[in-house]
Short mmCIF file of C-alpha atoms and ligand atoms in Angstrom, two decimals:
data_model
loop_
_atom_site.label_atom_id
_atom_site.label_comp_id
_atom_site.label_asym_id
_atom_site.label_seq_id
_atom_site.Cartn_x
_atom_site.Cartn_y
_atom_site.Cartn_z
CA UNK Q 83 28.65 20.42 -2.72
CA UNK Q 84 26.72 23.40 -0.83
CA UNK Q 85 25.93 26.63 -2.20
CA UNK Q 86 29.28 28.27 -1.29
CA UNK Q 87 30.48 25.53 -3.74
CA UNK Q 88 32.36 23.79 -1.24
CA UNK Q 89 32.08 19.97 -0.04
CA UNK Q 90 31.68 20.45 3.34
CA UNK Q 91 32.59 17.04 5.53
CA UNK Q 92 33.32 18.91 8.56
CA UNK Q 93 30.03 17.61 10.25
CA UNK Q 94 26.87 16.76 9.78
CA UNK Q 95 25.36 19.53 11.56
CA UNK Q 96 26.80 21.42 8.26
CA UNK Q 97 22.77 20.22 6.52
CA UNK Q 98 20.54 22.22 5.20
CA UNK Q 99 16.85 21.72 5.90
CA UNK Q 100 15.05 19.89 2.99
CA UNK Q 101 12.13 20.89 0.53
CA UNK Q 102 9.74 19.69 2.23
CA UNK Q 103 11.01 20.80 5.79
CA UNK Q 104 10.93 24.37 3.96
CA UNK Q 105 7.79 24.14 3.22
CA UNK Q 106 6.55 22.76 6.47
CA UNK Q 107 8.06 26.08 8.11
CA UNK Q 108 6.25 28.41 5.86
CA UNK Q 109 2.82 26.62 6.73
CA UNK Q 110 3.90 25.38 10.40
CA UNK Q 111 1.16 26.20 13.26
CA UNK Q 112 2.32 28.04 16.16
CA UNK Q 113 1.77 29.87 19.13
CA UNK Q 114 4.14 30.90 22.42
CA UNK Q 115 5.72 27.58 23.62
CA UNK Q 116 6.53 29.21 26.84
CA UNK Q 117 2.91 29.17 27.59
CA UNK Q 118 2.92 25.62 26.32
CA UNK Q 119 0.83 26.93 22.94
CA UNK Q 120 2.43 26.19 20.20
CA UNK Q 121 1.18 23.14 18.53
CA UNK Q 122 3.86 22.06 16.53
CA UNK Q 123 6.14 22.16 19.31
CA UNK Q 124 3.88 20.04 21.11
CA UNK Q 125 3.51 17.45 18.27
CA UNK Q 126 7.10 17.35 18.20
CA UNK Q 127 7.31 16.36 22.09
CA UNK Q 128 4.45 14.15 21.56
CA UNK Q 129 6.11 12.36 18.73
CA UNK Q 130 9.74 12.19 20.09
CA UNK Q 131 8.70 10.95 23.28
CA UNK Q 132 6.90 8.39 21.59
CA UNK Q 133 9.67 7.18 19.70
CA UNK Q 134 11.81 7.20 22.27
CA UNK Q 135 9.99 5.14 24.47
CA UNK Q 136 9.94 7.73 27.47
CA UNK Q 137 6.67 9.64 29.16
CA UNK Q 138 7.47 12.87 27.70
CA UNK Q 139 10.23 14.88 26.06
CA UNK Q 140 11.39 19.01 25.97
CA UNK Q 141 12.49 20.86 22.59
CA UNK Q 142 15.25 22.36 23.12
CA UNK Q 143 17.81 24.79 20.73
CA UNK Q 144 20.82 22.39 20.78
CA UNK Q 145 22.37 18.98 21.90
CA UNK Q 146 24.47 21.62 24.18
CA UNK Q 147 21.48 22.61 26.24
CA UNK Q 148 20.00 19.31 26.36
CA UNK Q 149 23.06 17.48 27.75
CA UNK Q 150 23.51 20.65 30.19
CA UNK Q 151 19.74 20.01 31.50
CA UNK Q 152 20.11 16.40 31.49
CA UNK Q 153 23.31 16.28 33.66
CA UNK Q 154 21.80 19.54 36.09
CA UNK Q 155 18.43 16.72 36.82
CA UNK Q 156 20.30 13.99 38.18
CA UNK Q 157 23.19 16.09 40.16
CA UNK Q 158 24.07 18.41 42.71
CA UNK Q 159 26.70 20.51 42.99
CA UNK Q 160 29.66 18.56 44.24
CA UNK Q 161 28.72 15.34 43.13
CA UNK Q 162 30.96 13.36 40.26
CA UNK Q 163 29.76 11.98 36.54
CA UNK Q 164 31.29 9.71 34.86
CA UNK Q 165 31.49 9.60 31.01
CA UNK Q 166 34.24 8.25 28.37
CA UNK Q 167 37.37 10.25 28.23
CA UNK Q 168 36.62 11.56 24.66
CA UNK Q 169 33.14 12.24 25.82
CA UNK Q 170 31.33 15.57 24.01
CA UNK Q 171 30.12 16.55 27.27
CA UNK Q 172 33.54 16.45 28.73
CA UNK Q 173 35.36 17.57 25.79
CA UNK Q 174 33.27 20.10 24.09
CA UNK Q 175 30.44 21.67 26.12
CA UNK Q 176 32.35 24.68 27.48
CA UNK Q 177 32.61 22.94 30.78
CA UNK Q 178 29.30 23.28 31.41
CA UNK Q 179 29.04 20.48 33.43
CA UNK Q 180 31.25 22.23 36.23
CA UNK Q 181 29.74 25.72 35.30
CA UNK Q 182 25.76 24.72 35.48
CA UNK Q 183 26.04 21.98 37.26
CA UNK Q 184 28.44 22.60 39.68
CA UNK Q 185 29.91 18.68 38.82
CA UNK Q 186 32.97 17.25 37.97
CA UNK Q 187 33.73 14.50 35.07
CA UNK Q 188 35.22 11.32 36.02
CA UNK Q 189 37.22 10.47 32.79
CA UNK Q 190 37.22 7.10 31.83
CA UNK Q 191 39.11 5.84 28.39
CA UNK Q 192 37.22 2.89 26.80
CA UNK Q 193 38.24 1.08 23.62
CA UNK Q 194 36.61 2.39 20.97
CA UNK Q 195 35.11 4.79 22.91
CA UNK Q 196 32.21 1.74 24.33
CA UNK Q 197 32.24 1.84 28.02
CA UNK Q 198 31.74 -1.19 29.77
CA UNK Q 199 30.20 -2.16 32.93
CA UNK Q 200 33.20 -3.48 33.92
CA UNK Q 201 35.08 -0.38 34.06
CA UNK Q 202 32.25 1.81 35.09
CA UNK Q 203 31.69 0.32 38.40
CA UNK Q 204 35.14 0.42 39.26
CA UNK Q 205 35.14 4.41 39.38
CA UNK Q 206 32.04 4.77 41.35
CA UNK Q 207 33.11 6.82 44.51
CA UNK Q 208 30.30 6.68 47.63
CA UNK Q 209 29.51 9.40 49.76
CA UNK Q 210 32.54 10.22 52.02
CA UNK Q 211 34.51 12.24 53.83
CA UNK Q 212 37.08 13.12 51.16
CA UNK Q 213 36.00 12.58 47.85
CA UNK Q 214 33.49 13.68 45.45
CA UNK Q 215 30.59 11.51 45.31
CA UNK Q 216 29.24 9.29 41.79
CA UNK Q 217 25.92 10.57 40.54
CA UNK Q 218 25.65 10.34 37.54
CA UNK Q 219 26.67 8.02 34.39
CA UNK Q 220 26.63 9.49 30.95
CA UNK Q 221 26.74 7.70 27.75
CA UNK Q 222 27.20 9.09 23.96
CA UNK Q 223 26.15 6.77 21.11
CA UNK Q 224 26.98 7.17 18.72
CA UNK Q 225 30.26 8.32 20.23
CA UNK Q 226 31.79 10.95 18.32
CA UNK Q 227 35.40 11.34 19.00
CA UNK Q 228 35.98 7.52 19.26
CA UNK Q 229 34.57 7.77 14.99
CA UNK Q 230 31.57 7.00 15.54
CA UNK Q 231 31.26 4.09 17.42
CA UNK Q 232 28.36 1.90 18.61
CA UNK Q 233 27.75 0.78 21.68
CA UNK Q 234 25.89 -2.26 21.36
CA UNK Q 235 22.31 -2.75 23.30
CA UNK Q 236 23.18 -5.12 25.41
CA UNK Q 237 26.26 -3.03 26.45
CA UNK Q 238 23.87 -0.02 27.31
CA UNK Q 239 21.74 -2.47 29.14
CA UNK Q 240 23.91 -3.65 31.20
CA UNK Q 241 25.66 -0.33 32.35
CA UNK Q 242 21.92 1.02 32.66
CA UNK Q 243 20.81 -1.86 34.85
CA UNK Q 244 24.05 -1.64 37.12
CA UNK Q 245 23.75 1.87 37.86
CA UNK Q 246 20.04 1.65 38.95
CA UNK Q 247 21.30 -1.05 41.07
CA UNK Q 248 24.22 1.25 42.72
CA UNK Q 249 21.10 4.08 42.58
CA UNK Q 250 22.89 6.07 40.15
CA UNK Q 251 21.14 7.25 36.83
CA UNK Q 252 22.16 7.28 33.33
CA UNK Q 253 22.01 10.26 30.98
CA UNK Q 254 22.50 9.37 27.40
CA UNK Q 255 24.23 11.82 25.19
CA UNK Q 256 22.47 10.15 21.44
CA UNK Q 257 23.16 13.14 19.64
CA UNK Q 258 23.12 10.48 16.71
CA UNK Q 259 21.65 7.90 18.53
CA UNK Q 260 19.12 6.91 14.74
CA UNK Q 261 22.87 6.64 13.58
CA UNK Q 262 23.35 4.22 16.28
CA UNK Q 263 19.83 2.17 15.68
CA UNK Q 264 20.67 2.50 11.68
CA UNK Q 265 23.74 0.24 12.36
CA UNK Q 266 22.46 -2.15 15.08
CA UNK Q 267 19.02 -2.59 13.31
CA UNK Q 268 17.74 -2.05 16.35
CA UNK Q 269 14.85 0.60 17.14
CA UNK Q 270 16.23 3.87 19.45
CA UNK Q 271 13.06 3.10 21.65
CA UNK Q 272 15.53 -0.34 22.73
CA UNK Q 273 18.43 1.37 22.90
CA UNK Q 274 17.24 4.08 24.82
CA UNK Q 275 14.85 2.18 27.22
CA UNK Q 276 17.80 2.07 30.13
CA UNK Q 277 18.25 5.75 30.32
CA UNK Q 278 16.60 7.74 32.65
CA UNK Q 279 17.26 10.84 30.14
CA UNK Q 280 18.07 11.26 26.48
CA UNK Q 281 19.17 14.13 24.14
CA UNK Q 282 19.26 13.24 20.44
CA UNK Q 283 19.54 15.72 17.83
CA UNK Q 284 17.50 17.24 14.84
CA UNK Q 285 20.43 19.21 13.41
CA UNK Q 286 22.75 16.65 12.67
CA UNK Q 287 22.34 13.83 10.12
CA UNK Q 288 18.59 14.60 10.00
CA UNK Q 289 19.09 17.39 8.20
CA UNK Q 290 16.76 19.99 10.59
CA UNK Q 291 17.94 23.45 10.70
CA UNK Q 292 17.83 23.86 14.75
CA UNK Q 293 17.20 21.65 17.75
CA UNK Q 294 17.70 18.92 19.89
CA UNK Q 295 15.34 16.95 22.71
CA UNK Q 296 15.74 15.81 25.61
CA UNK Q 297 13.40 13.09 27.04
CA UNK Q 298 12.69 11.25 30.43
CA UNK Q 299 9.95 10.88 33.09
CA UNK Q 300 7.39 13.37 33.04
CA UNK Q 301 8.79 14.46 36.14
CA UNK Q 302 11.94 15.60 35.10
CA UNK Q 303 11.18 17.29 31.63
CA UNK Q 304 9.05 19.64 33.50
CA UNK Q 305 11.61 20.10 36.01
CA UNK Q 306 14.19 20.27 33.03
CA UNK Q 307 11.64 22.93 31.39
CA UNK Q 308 12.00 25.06 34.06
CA UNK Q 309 15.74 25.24 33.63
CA UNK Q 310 15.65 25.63 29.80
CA UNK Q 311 14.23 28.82 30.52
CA UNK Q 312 16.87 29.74 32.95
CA UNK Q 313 19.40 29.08 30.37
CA UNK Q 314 17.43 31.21 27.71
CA UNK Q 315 15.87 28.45 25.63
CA UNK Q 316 12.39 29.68 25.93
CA UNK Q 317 12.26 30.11 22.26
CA UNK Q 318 8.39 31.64 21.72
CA UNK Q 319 7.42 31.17 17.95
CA UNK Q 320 9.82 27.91 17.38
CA UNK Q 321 6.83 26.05 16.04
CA UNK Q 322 8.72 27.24 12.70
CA UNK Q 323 11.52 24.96 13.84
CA UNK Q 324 9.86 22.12 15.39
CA UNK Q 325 7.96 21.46 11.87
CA UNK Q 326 11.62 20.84 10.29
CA UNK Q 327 12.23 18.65 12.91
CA UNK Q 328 9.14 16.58 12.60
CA UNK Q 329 10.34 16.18 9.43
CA UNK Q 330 13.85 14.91 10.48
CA UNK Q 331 11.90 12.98 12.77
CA UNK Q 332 9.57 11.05 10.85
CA UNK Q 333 11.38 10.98 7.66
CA UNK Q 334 15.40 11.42 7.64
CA UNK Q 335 16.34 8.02 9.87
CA UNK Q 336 15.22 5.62 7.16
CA UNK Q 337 18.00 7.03 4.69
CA UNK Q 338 21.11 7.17 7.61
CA UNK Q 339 22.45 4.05 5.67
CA UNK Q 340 23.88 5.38 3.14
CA UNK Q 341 25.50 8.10 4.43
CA UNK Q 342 27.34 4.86 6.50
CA UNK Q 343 27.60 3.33 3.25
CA UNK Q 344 29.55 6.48 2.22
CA UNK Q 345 31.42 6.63 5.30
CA UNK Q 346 32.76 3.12 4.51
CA UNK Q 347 33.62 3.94 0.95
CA UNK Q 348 35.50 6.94 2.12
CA UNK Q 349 37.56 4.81 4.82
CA UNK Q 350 38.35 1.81 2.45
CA UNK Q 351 39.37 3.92 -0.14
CA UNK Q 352 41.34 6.50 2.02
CA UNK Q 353 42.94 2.89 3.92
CA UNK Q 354 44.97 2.33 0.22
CA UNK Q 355 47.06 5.67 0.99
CA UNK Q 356 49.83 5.08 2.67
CA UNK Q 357 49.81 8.09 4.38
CA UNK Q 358 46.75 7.08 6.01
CA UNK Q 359 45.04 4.99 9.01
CA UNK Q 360 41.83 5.11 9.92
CA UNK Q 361 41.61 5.11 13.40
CA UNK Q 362 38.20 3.23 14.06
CA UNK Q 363 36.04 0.71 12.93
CA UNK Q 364 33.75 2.95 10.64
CA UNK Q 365 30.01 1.91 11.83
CA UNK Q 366 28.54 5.22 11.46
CA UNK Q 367 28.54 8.22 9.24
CA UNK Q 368 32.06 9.65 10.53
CA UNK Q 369 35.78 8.79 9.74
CA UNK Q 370 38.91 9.38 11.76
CA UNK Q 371 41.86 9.84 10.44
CA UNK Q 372 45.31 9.90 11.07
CA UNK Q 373 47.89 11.48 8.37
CA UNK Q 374 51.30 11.59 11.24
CA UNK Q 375 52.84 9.29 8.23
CA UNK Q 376 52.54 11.80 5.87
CA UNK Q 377 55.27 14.40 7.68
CA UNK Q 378 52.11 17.01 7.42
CA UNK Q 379 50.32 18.51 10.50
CA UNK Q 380 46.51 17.62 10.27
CA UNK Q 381 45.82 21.26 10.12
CA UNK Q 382 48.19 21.82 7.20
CA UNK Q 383 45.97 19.14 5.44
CA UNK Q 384 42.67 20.79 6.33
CA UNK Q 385 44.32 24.23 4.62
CA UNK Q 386 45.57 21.93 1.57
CA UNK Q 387 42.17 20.57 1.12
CA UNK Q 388 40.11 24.04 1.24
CA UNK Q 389 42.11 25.55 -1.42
CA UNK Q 390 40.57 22.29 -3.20
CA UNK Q 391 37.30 22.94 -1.76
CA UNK Q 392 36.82 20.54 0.48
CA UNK Q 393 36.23 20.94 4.16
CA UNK Q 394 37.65 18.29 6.42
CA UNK Q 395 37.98 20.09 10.35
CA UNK Q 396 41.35 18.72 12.11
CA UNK Q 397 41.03 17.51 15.64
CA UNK Q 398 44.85 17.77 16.42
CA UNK Q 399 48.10 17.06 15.37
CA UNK Q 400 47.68 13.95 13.73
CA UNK Q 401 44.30 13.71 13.57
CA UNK Q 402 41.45 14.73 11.36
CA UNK Q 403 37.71 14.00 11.21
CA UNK Q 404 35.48 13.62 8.50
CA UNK Q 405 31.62 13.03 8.21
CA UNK Q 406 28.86 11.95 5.65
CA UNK Q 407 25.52 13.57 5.54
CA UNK Q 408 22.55 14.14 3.11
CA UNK Q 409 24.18 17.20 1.35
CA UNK Q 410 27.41 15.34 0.17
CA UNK Q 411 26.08 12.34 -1.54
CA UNK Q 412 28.32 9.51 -3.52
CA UNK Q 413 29.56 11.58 -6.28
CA UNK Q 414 30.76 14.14 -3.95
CA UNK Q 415 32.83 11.75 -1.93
CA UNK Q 416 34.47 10.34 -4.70
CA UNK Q 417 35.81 14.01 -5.55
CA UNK Q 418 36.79 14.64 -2.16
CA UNK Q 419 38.46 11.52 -2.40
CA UNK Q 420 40.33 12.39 -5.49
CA UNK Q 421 41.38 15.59 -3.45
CA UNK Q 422 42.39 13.86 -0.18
CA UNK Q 423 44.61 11.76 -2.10
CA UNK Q 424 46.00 14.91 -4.66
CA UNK Q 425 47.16 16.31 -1.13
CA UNK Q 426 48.70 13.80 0.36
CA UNK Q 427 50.83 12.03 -2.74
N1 TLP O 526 28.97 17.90 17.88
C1 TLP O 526 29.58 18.79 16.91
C2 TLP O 526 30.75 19.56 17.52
O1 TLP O 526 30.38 20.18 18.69
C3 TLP O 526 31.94 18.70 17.78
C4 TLP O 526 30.01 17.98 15.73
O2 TLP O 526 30.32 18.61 14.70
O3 TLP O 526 30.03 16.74 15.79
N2 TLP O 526 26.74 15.53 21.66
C5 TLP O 526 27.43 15.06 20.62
C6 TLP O 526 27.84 13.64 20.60
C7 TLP O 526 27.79 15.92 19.56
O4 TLP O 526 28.50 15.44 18.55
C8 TLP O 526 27.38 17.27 19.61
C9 TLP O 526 27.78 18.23 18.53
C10 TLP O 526 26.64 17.70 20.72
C11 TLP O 526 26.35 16.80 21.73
C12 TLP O 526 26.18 19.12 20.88
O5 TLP O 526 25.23 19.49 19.96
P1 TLP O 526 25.02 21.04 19.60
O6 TLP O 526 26.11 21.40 18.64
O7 TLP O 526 23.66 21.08 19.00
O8 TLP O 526 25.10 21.81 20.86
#
């Protein structure tokens, strides 16, 4: 439950820095990050770059702004990307990828939101006289509007190792990509190590207040630092923030399993009403839901559960999405449950 007394499933962006990521804000180090001073924010690069497997990496304020620099280093305007039909970049970036980038999306619909190489190469378009040329493939794993599904490593490899052969590059949207490593039991440095750029969040199920990274060739993050300050993410002072995320960092992935573990509870209990399916394989820390049978519009439900208190976000009609985190542990599931299923008897 948070402090507004709520249990708040909507996301998992909805968590609240810990303790000790409190305490590592009061005492963080910084200086002005635009000048490349502030330590913390430095440590943080350092350290996610590391981790990642990749030369260097670029704080930046949100998943948002790293997917829009990510996309703007491997394009030009005109060119096409393509990216899962469901995609967040598609779906819920504003249409920044046409806006910034001057790019279209090249939908593609893969089951259970995993692209395959397969498909992929099928909808890359050469340089012509009438259509809009492939530059760019982007990836999301975890992928969030397909529940939270995995794409396996040697999925990503494969896809990754294709494109570099058709001299295309691969942007990988891992918002929740420790999600994804915390199912495969596989290290992110692996499932990353394909991608010529990566965004993964702080903000989400690692519990940091603010921020995202985005990492790649040394090349390219100082290309892509250039145009975080275009887009206003010079952010001064953020040493404040980046100590929270060192935190999220270093200490957050190790417990991602059990908010899975409550993500599976949630879906094998909610599979007994019959009101219910779950849409997806639950790998991951979010559950899809579909109440149609219930004669209810998903946003009726969502209303019917807040006068309950409990916060489940629709997606559309039929559909609603809910997600574990670190601030709604066992005990609160089981009441949500308790609610879910007062609402829908
Ligand atoms: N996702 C949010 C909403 O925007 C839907 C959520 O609650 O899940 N990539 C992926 C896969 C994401 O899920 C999100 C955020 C982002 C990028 C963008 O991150 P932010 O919100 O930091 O810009």
């Amino acid at each position: 439950m948070n402090e507004t007394g709520f249990i708040d499933l909507r996301s998992d962006t909805v968590t609240r820095p810990t303790a000790a990521m409190r305490r590592a804000m009061a005492e963080a180090e910084v200086g002005d990050d635009v000048y490349g001073e502030d330590p913390t924010i430095n440590r943080l690069e350092r350290r996610a770059a590391e981790i990642l497997g990749k030369q260097a990496a670029l704080f930046v304020p949100s998943g948002t702004m790293g997917n829009t620099i990510g996309v703007k280093l491997h394009t030009r305007h005109g060119q096409e990307v393509i990216c899962e039909a469901r995609s967040h970049l598609l779906e819920y970036e504003l249409a920044m990828l046409a806006w910034f980038s001057g790019c279209v999306g090249r939908p593609v619909r893969a089951a259970g939101g995993v692209l395959r190489w397969e498909q992929v190469k099928q909808e890359i378009r050469p340089l012509g006289p009438h259509r809009a040329p492939t530059a760019l493939i982007e990836l999301e794993n975890t992928h969030n509007m397909a529940g939270g599904t995995v794409t396996p490593l040697e999925v990503m490899t494969e896809i990754c190792d294709g494109a570099h052969n058709a001299g295309l590059k691969v942007h990988l949207d891992g918002a929740r990509i420790f999600n994804a490593a915390a199912h495969l039991g596989t290290t992110v440095k692996d499932l990353c190590a394909g991608a010529d750029t990566v965004m993964f969040c702080l903000s989400k199920g690692l519990c940091a207040p603010v921020g995202s990274l985005l990492a790649g060739e040394e090349e390219a993050i100082a290309r892509g630092r250039l145009y975080r300050k275009r887009l206003g993410g010079g952010m001064r002072q953020a040493g404040v923030l980046a100590a929270a995320g060192l935190i999220a960092l270093e200490e957050m992935p190790a417990r991602l399993g059990e908010d899975h573990a409550n993500a599976r509870f949630m879906a094998e209990e909610m599979a007994r009403i019959p009101a219910v399916r779950i849409v997806h394989r639950v790998e991951t820390n979010l559950v899809i839901f579909d109440i149609s049978a219930a004669g209810m519009a998903a946003s009726e439900l969502s209303r019917k559960l807040k006068e309950r208190g409990v916060l489940i976000n629709p997606i559309d009609q039929r559909l609603l999405r809910l997600a574990t985190h670190h601030d709604a542990p066992r005990a609160a599931c089981e009441r949500a449950l308790r609610v879910i299923e007062e609402c829908l008897h």
